[in-house]
Amino acid sequence: AAPGGTRSSKQASVATMLSRLLKEHQAKQNERKDQQERRRREAISAATCLTEALVDHLNVGVAQAYVNQRKLDHEVKTLQVQASQFSKQTAQWISMVEGFNQALKEIGDVENWARSIEMDMRTIATALEYVHKGQPQSASS
């Protein structure tokens, strides 16, 4: 009976030890599951933060591109207005230069006309002088 009783107590102690090992194993497994769940949540949180940071970074770039595009549109409109004004001013300048050229031509025409009259007057003066010298002196006295 003694050896059988020893066996029973050995079996009971083995069973207790196995039971304790099973409980420890289950406790460690639960702890690992909890740790794994905690790490999974941390990973999801980190991924969410990273995604938000990337989207924010992209949004900043898009917003800056939009602001730049609006500035460029404004500058293009301003440049178009200035180009139109410059074109009108240039046309006015061209008109003024053409008028000035016409005035210079007219001055040249007047100068030629004056020379022509001067030459005619000299011819007349020379003819009168010739006629005057050709008349007898006694007849004029």
PDB file of N, CA and C in Angstrom, residues 91-107:
ATOM      1  N   ALA A  91       1.948 103.468 -79.814  1.00  0.00           N
ATOM      2  CA  ALA A  91       1.223 103.958 -80.992  1.00  0.00           C
ATOM      3  C   ALA A  91       1.158 105.489 -80.976  1.00  0.00           C
ATOM      4  N   GLN A  92       0.953 106.070 -79.801  1.00  0.00           N
ATOM      5  CA  GLN A  92       0.929 107.538 -79.701  1.00  0.00           C
ATOM      6  C   GLN A  92       2.293 108.118 -80.055  1.00  0.00           C
ATOM      7  N   TRP A  93       3.358 107.495 -79.559  1.00  0.00           N
ATOM      8  CA  TRP A  93       4.705 107.973 -79.867  1.00  0.00           C
ATOM      9  C   TRP A  93       4.981 107.886 -81.362  1.00  0.00           C
ATOM     10  N   ILE A  94       4.584 106.795 -81.966  1.00  0.00           N
ATOM     11  CA  ILE A  94       4.791 106.634 -83.415  1.00  0.00           C
ATOM     12  C   ILE A  94       4.048 107.730 -84.164  1.00  0.00           C
ATOM     13  N   SER A  95       2.835 108.020 -83.743  1.00  0.00           N
ATOM     14  CA  SER A  95       2.047 109.077 -84.369  1.00  0.00           C
ATOM     15  C   SER A  95       2.731 110.433 -84.207  1.00  0.00           C
ATOM     16  N   MET A  96       3.264 110.678 -83.015  1.00  0.00           N
ATOM     17  CA  MET A  96       3.954 111.953 -82.778  1.00  0.00           C
ATOM     18  C   MET A  96       5.206 112.063 -83.646  1.00  0.00           C
ATOM     19  N   VAL A  97       5.966 110.980 -83.763  1.00  0.00           N
ATOM     20  CA  VAL A  97       7.186 110.998 -84.581  1.00  0.00           C
ATOM     21  C   VAL A  97       6.824 111.218 -86.044  1.00  0.00           C
ATOM     22  N   GLU A  98       5.761 110.571 -86.514  1.00  0.00           N
ATOM     23  CA  GLU A  98       5.326 110.779 -87.898  1.00  0.00           C
ATOM     24  C   GLU A  98       4.909 112.237 -88.115  1.00  0.00           C
ATOM     25  N   GLY A  99       4.210 112.813 -87.135  1.00  0.00           N
ATOM     26  CA  GLY A  99       3.841 114.232 -87.225  1.00  0.00           C
ATOM     27  C   GLY A  99       5.067 115.124 -87.258  1.00  0.00           C
ATOM     28  N   PHE A 100       6.053 114.801 -86.423  1.00  0.00           N
ATOM     29  CA  PHE A 100       7.298 115.574 -86.397  1.00  0.00           C
ATOM     30  C   PHE A 100       8.020 115.477 -87.739  1.00  0.00           C
ATOM     31  N   ASN A 101       8.065 114.270 -88.297  1.00  0.00           N
ATOM     32  CA  ASN A 101       8.697 114.092 -89.613  1.00  0.00           C
ATOM     33  C   ASN A 101       7.970 114.911 -90.679  1.00  0.00           C
ATOM     34  N   GLN A 102       6.645 114.902 -90.620  1.00  0.00           N
ATOM     35  CA  GLN A 102       5.864 115.685 -91.579  1.00  0.00           C
ATOM     36  C   GLN A 102       6.166 117.170 -91.423  1.00  0.00           C
ATOM     37  N   ALA A 103       6.263 117.634 -90.153  1.00  0.00           N
ATOM     38  CA  ALA A 103       6.583 119.045 -89.910  1.00  0.00           C
ATOM     39  C   ALA A 103       7.963 119.381 -90.463  1.00  0.00           C
ATOM     40  N   LEU A 104       8.937 118.471 -90.294  1.00  0.00           N
ATOM     41  CA  LEU A 104      10.271 118.713 -90.838  1.00  0.00           C
ATOM     42  C   LEU A 104      10.234 118.803 -92.358  1.00  0.00           C
ATOM     43  N   LYS A 105       9.432 117.950 -92.988  1.00  0.00           N
ATOM     44  CA  LYS A 105       9.303 118.007 -94.448  1.00  0.00           C
ATOM     45  C   LYS A 105       8.702 119.338 -94.867  1.00  0.00           C
ATOM     46  N   GLU A 106       7.697 119.786 -94.118  1.00  0.00           N
ATOM     47  CA  GLU A 106       7.064 121.069 -94.452  1.00  0.00           C
ATOM     48  C   GLU A 106       8.051 122.213 -94.280  1.00  0.00           C
ATOM     49  N   ILE A 107       8.875 122.140 -93.221  1.00  0.00           N
ATOM     50  CA  ILE A 107       9.896 123.175 -93.028  1.00  0.00           C
ATOM     51  C   ILE A 107      10.859 123.169 -94.209  1.00  0.00           C
TER      52      ILE A 107
END
